[in-house]
XYZ file of C-alpha atoms in Angstrom:
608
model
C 44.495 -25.776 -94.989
C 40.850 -26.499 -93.757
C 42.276 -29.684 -92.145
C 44.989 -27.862 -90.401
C 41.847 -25.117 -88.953
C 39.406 -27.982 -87.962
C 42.313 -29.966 -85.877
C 42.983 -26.014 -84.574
C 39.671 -25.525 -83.635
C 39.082 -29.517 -81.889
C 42.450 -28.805 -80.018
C 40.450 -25.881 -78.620
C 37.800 -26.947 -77.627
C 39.218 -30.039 -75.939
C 40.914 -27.010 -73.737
C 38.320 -25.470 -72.997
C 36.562 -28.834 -71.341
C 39.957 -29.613 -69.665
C 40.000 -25.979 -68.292
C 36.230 -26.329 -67.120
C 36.261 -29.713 -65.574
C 39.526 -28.212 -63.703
C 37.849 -25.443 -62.205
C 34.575 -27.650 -61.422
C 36.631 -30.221 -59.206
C 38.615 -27.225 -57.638
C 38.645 -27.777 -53.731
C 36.483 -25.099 -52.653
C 38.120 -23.130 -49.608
C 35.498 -21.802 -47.108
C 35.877 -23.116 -44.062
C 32.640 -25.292 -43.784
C 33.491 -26.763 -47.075
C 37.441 -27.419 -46.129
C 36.342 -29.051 -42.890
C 33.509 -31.292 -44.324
C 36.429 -32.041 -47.185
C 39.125 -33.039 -44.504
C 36.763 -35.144 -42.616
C 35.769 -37.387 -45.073
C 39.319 -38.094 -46.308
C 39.902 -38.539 -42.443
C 37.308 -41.176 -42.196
C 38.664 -42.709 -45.376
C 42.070 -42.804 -44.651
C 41.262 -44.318 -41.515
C 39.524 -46.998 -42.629
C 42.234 -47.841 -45.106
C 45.078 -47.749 -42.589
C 42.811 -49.903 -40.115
C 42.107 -52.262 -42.834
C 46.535 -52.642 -44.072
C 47.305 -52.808 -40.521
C 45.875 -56.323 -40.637
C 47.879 -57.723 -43.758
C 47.187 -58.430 -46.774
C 43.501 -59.401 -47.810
C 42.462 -58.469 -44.314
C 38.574 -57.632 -44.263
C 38.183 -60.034 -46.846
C 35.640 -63.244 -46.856
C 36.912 -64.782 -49.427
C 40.267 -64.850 -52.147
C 40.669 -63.586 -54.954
C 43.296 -63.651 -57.751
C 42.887 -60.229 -58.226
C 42.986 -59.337 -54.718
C 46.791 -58.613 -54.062
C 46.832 -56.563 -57.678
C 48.042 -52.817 -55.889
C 49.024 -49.985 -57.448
C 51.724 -47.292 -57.224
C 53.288 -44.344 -58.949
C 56.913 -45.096 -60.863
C 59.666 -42.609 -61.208
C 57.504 -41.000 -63.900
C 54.585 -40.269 -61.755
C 52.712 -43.160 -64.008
C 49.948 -45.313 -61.842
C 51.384 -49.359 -62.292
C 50.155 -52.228 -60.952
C 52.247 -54.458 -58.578
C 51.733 -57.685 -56.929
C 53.875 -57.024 -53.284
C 55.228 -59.455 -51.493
C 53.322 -62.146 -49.405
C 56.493 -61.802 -46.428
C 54.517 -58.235 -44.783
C 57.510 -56.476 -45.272
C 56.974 -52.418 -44.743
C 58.426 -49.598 -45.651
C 59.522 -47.339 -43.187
C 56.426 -44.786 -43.512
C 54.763 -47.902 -43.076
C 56.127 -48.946 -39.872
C 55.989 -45.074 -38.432
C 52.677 -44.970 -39.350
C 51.502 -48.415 -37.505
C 54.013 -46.565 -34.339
C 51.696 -43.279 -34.650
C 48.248 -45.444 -34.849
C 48.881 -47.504 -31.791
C 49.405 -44.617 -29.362
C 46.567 -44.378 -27.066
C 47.904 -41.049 -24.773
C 49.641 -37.770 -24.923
C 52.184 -38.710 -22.635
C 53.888 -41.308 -24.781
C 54.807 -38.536 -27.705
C 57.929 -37.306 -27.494
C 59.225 -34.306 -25.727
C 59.293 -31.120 -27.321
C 57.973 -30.928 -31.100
C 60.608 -33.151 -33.121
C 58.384 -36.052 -32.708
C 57.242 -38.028 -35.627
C 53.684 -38.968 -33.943
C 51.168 -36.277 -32.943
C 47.327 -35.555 -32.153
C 44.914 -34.315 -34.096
C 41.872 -32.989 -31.640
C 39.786 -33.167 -34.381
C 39.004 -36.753 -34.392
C 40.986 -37.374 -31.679
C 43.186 -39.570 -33.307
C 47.568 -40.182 -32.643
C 48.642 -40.078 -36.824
C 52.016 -39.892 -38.124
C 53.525 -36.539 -38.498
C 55.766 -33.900 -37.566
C 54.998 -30.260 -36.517
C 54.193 -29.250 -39.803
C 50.740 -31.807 -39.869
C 50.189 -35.597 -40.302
C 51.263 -37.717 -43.132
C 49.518 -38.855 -45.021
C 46.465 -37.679 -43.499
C 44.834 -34.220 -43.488
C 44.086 -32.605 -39.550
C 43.082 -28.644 -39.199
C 46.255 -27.048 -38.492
C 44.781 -25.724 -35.115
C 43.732 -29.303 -34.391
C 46.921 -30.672 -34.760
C 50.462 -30.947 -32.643
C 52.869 -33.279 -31.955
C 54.159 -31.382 -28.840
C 53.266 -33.713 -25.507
C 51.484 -30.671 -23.462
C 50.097 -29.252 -26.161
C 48.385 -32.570 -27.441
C 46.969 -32.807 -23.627
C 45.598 -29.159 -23.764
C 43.789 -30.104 -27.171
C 42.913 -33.537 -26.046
C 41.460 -31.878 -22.770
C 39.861 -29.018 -24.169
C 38.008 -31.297 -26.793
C 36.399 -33.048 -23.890
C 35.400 -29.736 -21.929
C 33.817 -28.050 -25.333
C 31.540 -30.730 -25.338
C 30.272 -29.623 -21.912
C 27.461 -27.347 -22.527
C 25.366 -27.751 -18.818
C 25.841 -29.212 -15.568
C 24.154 -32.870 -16.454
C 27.539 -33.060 -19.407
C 29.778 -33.694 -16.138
C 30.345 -37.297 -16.093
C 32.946 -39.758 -16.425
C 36.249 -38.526 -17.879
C 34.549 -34.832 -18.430
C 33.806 -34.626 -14.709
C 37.610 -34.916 -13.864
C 38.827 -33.151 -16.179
C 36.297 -29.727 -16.597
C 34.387 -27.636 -14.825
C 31.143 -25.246 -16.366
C 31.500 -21.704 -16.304
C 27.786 -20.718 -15.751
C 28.822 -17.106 -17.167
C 29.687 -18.588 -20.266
C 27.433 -22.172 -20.480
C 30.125 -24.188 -21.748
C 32.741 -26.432 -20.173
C 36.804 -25.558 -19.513
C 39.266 -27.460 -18.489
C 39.771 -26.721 -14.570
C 42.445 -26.558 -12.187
C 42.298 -25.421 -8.415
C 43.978 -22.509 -7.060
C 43.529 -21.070 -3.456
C 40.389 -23.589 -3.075
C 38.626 -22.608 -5.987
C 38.705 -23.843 -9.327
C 39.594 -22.151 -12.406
C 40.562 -22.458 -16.130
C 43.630 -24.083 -16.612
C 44.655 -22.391 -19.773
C 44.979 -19.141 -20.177
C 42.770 -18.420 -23.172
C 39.748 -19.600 -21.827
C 38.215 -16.822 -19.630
C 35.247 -17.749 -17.492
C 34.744 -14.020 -15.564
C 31.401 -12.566 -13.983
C 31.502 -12.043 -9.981
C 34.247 -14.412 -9.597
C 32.019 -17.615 -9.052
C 34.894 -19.415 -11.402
C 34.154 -22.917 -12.520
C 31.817 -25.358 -11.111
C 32.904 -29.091 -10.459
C 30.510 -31.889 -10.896
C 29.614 -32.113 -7.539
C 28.660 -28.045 -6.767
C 27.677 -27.892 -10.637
C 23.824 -28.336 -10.060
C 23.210 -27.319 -6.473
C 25.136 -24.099 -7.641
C 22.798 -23.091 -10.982
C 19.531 -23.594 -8.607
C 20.943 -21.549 -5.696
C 22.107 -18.456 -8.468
C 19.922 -19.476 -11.431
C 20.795 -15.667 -12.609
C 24.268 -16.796 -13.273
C 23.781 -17.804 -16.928
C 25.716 -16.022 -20.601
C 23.082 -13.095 -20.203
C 23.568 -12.300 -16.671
C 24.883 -8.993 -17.860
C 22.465 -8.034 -20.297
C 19.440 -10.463 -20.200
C 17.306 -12.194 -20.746
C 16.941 -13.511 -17.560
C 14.956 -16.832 -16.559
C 11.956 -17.260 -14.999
C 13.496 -18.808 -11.969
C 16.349 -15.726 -12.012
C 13.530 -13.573 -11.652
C 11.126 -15.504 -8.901
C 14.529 -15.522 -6.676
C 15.375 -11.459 -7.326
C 11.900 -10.688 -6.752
C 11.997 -12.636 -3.211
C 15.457 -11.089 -2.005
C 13.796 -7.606 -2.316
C 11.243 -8.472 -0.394
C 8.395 -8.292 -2.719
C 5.553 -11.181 -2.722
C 2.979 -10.043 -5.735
C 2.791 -13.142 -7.909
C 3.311 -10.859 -10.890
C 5.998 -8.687 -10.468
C 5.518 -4.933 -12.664
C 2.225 -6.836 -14.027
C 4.068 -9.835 -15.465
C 4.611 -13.372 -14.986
C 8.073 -14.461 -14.230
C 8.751 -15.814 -17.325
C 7.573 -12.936 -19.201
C 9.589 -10.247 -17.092
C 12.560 -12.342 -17.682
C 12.016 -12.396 -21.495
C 11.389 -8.352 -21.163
C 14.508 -7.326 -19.278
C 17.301 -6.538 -21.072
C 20.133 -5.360 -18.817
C 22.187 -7.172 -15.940
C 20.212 -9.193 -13.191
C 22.369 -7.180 -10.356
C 20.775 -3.878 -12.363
C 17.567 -5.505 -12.196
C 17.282 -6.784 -8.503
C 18.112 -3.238 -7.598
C 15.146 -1.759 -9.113
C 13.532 -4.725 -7.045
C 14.709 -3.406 -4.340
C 14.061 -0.101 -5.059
C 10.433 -0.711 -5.282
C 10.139 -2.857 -1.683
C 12.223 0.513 -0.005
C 9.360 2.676 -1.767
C 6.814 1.002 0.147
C 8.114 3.044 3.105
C 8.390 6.363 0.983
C 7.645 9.502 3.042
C 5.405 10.226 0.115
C 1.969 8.550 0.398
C 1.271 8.178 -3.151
C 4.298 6.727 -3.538
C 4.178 4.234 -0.830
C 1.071 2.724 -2.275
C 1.902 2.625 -5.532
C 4.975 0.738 -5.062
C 3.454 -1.441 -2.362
C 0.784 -2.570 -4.999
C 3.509 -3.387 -7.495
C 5.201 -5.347 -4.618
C 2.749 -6.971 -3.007
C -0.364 -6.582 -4.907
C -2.348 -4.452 -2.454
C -0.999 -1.564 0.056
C -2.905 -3.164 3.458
C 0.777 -2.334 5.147
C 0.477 1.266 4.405
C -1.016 3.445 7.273
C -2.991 6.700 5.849
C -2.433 8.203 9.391
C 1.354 7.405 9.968
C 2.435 11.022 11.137
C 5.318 10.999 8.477
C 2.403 11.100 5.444
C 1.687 14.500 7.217
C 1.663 17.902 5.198
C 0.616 21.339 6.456
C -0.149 20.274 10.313
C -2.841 17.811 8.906
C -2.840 14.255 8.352
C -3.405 13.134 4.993
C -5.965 13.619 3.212
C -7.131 9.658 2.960
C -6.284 9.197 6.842
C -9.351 11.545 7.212
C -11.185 9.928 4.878
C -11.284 6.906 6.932
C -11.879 8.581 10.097
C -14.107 10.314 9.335
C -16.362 7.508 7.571
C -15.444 5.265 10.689
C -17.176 7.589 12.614
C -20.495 7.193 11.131
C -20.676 10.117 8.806
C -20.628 9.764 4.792
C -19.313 10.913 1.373
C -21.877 13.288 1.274
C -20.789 15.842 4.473
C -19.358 18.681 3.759
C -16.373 17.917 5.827
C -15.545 14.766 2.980
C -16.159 17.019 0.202
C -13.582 19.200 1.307
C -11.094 16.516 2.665
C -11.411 15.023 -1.346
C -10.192 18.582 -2.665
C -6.641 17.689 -0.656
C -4.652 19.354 1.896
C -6.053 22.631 1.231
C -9.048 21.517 1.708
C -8.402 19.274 4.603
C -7.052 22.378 6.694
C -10.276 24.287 5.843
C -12.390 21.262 6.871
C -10.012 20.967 10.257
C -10.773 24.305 11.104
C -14.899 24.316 10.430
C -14.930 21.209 13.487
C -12.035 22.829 15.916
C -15.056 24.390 17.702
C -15.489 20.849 18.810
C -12.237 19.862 19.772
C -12.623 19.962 23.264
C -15.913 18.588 24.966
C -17.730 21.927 25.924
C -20.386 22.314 28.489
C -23.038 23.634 25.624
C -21.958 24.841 21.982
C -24.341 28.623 21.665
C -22.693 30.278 24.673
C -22.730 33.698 24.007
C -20.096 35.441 24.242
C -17.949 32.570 25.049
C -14.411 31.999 22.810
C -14.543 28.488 21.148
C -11.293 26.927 20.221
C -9.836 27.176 16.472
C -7.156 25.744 14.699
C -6.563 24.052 10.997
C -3.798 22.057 12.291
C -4.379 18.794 14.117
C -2.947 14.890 14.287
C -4.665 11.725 13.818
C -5.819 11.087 17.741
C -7.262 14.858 17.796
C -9.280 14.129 14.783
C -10.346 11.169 15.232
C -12.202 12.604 18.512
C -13.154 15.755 17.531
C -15.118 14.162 14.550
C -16.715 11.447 16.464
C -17.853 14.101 19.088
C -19.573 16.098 15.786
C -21.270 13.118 14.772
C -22.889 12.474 18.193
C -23.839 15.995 18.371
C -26.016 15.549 14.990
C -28.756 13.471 17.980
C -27.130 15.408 21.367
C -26.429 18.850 21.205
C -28.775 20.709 23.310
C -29.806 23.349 20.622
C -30.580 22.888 17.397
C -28.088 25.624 15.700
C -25.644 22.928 17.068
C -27.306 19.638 15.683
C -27.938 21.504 12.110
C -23.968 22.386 11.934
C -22.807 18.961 12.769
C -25.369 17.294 10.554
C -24.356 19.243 7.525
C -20.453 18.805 8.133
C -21.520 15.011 8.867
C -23.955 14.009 6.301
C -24.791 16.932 4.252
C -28.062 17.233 5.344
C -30.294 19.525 8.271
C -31.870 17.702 10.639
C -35.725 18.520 11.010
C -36.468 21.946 12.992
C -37.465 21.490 16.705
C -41.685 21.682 17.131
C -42.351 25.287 18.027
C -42.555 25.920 21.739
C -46.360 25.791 22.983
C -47.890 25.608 26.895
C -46.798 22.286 28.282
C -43.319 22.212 26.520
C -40.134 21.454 28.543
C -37.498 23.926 27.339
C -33.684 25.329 29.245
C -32.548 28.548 29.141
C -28.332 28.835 29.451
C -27.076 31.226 31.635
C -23.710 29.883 31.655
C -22.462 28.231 34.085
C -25.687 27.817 34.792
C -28.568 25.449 31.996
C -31.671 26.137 33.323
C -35.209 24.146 32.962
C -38.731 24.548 32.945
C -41.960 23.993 32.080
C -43.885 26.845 30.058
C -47.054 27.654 31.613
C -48.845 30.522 29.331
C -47.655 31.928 26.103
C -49.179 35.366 25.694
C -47.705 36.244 21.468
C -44.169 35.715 21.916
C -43.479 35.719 25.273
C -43.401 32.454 27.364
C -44.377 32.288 31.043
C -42.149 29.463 32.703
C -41.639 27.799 36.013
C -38.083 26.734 36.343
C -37.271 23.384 37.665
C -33.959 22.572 37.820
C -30.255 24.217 36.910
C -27.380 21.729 36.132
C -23.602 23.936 36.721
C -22.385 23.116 32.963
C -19.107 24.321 33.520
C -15.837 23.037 34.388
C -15.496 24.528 37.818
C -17.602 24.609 41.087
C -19.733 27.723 41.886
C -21.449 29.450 44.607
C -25.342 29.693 44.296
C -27.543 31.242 47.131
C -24.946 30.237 49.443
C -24.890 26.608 47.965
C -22.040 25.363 46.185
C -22.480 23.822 43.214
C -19.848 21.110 41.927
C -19.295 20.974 37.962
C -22.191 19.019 36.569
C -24.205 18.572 39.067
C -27.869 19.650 38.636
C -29.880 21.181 41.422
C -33.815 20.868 41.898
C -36.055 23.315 42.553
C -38.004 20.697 44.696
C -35.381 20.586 47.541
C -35.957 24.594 47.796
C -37.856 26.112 50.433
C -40.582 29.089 49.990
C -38.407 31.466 50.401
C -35.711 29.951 48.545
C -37.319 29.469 45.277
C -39.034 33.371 45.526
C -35.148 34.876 45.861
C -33.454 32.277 43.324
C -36.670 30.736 41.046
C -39.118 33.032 41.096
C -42.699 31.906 39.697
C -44.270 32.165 36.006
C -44.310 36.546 35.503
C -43.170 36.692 38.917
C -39.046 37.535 38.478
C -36.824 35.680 41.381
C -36.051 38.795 43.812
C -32.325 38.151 44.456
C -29.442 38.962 42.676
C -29.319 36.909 39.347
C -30.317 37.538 36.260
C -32.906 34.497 35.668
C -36.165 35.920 34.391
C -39.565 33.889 34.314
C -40.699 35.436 31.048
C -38.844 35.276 27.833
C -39.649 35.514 24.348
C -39.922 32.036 21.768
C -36.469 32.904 20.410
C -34.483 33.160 23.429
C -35.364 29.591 24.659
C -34.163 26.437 23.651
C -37.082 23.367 23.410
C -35.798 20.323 25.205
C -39.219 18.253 24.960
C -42.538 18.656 23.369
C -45.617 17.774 24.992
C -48.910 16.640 23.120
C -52.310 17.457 22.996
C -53.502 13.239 23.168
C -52.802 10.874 26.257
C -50.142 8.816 24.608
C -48.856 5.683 26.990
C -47.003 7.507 29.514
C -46.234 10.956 27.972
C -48.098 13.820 29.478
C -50.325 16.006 27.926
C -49.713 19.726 27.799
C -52.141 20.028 30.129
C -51.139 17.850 32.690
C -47.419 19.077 32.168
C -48.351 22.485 33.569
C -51.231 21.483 36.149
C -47.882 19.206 37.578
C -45.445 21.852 38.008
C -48.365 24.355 39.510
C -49.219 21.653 41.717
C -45.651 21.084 42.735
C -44.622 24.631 42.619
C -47.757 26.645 43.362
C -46.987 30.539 42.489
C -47.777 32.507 46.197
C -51.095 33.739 45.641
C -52.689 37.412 47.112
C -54.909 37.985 49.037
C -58.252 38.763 46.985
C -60.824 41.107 48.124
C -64.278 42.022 47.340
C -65.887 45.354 46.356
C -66.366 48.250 48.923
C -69.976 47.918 50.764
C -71.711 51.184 50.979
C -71.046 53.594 54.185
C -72.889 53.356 57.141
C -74.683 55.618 59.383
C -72.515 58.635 61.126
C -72.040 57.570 64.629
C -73.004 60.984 65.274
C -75.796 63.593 64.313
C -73.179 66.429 65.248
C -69.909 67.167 66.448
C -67.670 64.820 64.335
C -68.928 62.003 63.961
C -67.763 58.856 61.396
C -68.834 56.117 59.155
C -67.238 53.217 57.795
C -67.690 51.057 54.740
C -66.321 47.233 54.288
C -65.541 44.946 51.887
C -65.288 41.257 51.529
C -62.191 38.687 51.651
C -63.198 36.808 48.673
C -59.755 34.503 48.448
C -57.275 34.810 51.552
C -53.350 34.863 51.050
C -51.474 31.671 50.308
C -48.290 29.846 49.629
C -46.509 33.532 50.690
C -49.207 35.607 48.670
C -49.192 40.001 49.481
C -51.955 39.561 52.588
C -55.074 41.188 52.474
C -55.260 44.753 52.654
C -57.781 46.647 54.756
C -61.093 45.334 54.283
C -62.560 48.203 56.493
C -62.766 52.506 55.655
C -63.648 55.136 57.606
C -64.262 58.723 56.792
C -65.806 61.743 59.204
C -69.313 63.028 59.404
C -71.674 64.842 61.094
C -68.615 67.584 61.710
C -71.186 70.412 62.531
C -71.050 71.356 66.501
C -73.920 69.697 68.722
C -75.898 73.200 70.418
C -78.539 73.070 72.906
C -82.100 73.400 71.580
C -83.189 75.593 73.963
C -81.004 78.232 73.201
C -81.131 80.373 70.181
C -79.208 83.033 68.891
């Protein structure tokens, strides 16, 4: 009984082993494993049916007794040893087989798929074997076919897969394929209308219709379109894709967005047509209505904005240039960041209309800026050309406006600052007095408090039309002298220091500090060939000397009546001490009478 269990138990385990050792040598069946398994009995069988298509003991260096000892299966399926027959005789496997091995081309299989030769594609050998796969050899079933155009599409498509860029197009390949650059990898071509496509229908090689590329066009093609690659739909893109986008836009900043080539390339992720747009995009941005945007995009595209101008009419908002065009005008002028008129051109276009308005007053060249009374010109709207000469005229007015309300104004809108107040008017000084048309000067000749004594020297007609002076007419601009007056002339239209002109104008000779306007100071020390205050005045007296009256002395005492009685008179005199001159009042009477003696003469010898 024990016996019987421990031959049970041995009988077992001896299953067990054979069941474990079956599983263990099992043919696994992923497809990496099958193909690795097929090729290697390939490569065997190949070598075995090389080696019996020589003959017996082929390969051999030397002979053996043992060497024609083969092997076979009987009826039973039992492995026997055999010794065959020295005469080469074959079976008639044999001989098909040796038919299949010796093919060498598609086109000597027979028609249709009742052949007993085919291809298999995946070592590219002609085996023996119907549709169904060689025998005895193993081939992938998709590799395999024993149908004529079938074995040339494998046969041709083998050669093409191996194609993977433009330098793979040689030889055999470079008849038979072209390269899709959509796809990187070879196809097997064939022309239609001129251009060359896939011959067979499963391989697709789309993406803007280039088609295939022959060996010839292949290179020259990939470096005239090097963003025809497999990601020209969705990236990345190379280096060279983007250098040649980047200069079809326009753009010439050697780092496009802030990146090299390369790196954009690596960065973009969508279609190189999607990206050259936004290329393009940018370079029509540089010529945006919108300043801000014109820059910014010209700095991406060419790395500075030199091609924008601030003063183009179309960066315009409000009736005002922009903002930075009068930045730059007004710093080309000569004034700086710190004038009023920049600090309100920084705060925009509000600020630049507010700023346009403060210097309209100087828009137009006037004859003198304090007229009173007069209507100075105002606007907040101007252009570029207006600007640019109104706020060049303020900045010469900082050094040539005639009165200093005028110079203070510009200077502030200018450069921020005042210039330094005028010396105060003293004897000697040179100063005008605007009566407009007419811009008188003179000299001041006494100062008595407030009020200045002056002798007026010349009048220039400041305005922008002739006019009629004492008979004279006097063209715009053109300055008349005193000098070229008579006597006469200068007493109606001049007049003298406190003596008023008597004609018809409204010139005085005395006016107070604040109503004149200093043109020139004089000094109290010689100083090269300035004039002292002194001399200033003694020249215009001498040149201009006021008429002076006749001066007379006092009244002498009265002389004896002419007569003792009966009316009689006396008379009483008085000296000429300085006589009339230079149209002076003349002298009055130097000589008085008055009655005396008025009692009646009677004779002496008669009494009452």
């Amino acid at each position: 009984m024990k016996l019987i269990l421990i031959l049970g138990v041995t009988l077992l385990v001896v299953l067990i082993c054979q069941i474990y050792m079956s599983l263990k040598d099992k043919e696994g069946f992923s497809s990496a494993v099958l193909e690795a398994g097929e090729r290697s009995f390939l490569n065997k069988q190949n070598d075995y049916w090389g080696l019996r298509s020589i003959g017996i003991g082929a390969g051999l260096l030397r002979t053996d007794p043992e060497v024609n000892k083969w092997f076979k299966l009987d009826n039973d399926k039992k492995l026997q040893t055999y010794t065959p027959e020295i005469t080469g005789s074959q079976t008639e496997m044999d001989k098909k087989i040796t038919q299949c091995r010796v093919l060498t081309s598609c086109d000597q299989l027979q028609e249709g798929d009742q052949g007993d030769c085919g291809y298999c594609a995946y070592d590219k050998e002609f085996r023996y074997g119907g549709k169904d796969g060689p025998a005895p050899d193993v081939c992938p079933k998709k590799a395999w076919t024993n149908n004529k155009e079938k074995c040339k599409e494998l046969r041709e498509k083998a050669i093409c897969s191996k194609i993977k860029s433009c330098g793979d197009l040689y030889g055999e390949a470079a008849d038979i394929c072209g390269f899709c650059p959509t796809t990187g990898t070879g196809m097997v071509k064939k022309e239609v209308g001129g251009k060359l496509v896939p011959k067979y229908s499963d391989d697709v090689c789309g993406g803007d219709g280039y088609g295939l590329l022959s060996a010839e066009k292949c290179g020259q093609f990939l470096k005239d379109h090097p963003c025809i690659t497999p990601y020209y739909l969705s990236g990345p893109h190379s280096a060279e894709c983007v250098r040649k986008l980047w200069k079809n836009s326009g753009c010439t900043d050697a780092t496009p967005y802030g990146k090299t080539p390369l790196q954009l390339g690596e960065a973009i992720r969508m279609s190189y047509k999607e990206a050259g747009e936004i290329m393009n995009n940018t370079n029509t941005k540089t010529r945006d209505n919108v300043y801000n945007t014109a820059v910014q995009n010209s700095d991406i595209c060419f790395g500075n904005h030199d091609n924008i101008d601030p003063c183009d009419p179309k960066f315009s908002r409000e009736g005002v240039p922009h903002p930075e065009c009068l930045k730059k005008e007004f710093l080309e002028s000569g004034c700086d960041t710190n004038g009023k008129g920049f600090k309100k051109i920084e705060q925009g276009v509000s600020g630049s209309k507010q700023h346009v308005g403060d210097i309209s007053k100087y828009s137009q060249n006037q004859a003198a800026w304090n007229i009173p009374g007069f209507t100075y010109p105002f606007s907040n709207s101007t252009n570029s050309n207006d600007y640019k000469k109104t706020i060049n005229r303020v900045n010469k007015l900082i050094g040539e406006a005639a009165d200093y309300g005028t110079r203070a104004d510009a200077s502030m809108i200018c450069l921020g600052t005042t210039p330094p107040p005028p010396p105060p008017i003293t004897t000697g000084c040179t100063v005008t007095k605007l009566l407009f048309p007419l811009n008188y000067e003179g000299v001041v000749t006494k100062i008595n408090g407030e009020s200045c004594f002056i002798m007026w020297t010349s009048f220039t007609n400041i305005g922008g039309s002739s006019v009629v002076q004492w008979g004279q007419t006097v063209n715009s601009k053109e300055k008349v002298e005193r000098s070229s007056k008579s006597r006469e002339q200068q007493a109606e239209g001049w007049g003298w220091p406190g003596i008023n002109p008597t004609g018809q104008t409204t010139l005085k000779t005395t006016y107070s500090k604040g109503q004149l306007s200093i043109k020139e100071a004089c000094g109290d020390l010689k100083s090269g060939c300035k004039r002292t205050c002194n001399e200033a005045v003694a020249d215009v007296l001498y040149k201009f000397p006021p008429p002076r009256d006749c001066v007379v002395g006092e009244w002498g005492a009265w002389s004896s009546c002419t007569k003792s009685c009966g009316g009689g008179s006396q008379n009483s005199t008085r000296p000429i001490l300085y006589p009339a001159k230079f149209g002076g009042r003349p002298c009055p009477a130097t000589t008085k009478y008055k009655a005396c003696a008025q009692k009646p003469c009677l004779n002496p010898n008669f009494y009452e």
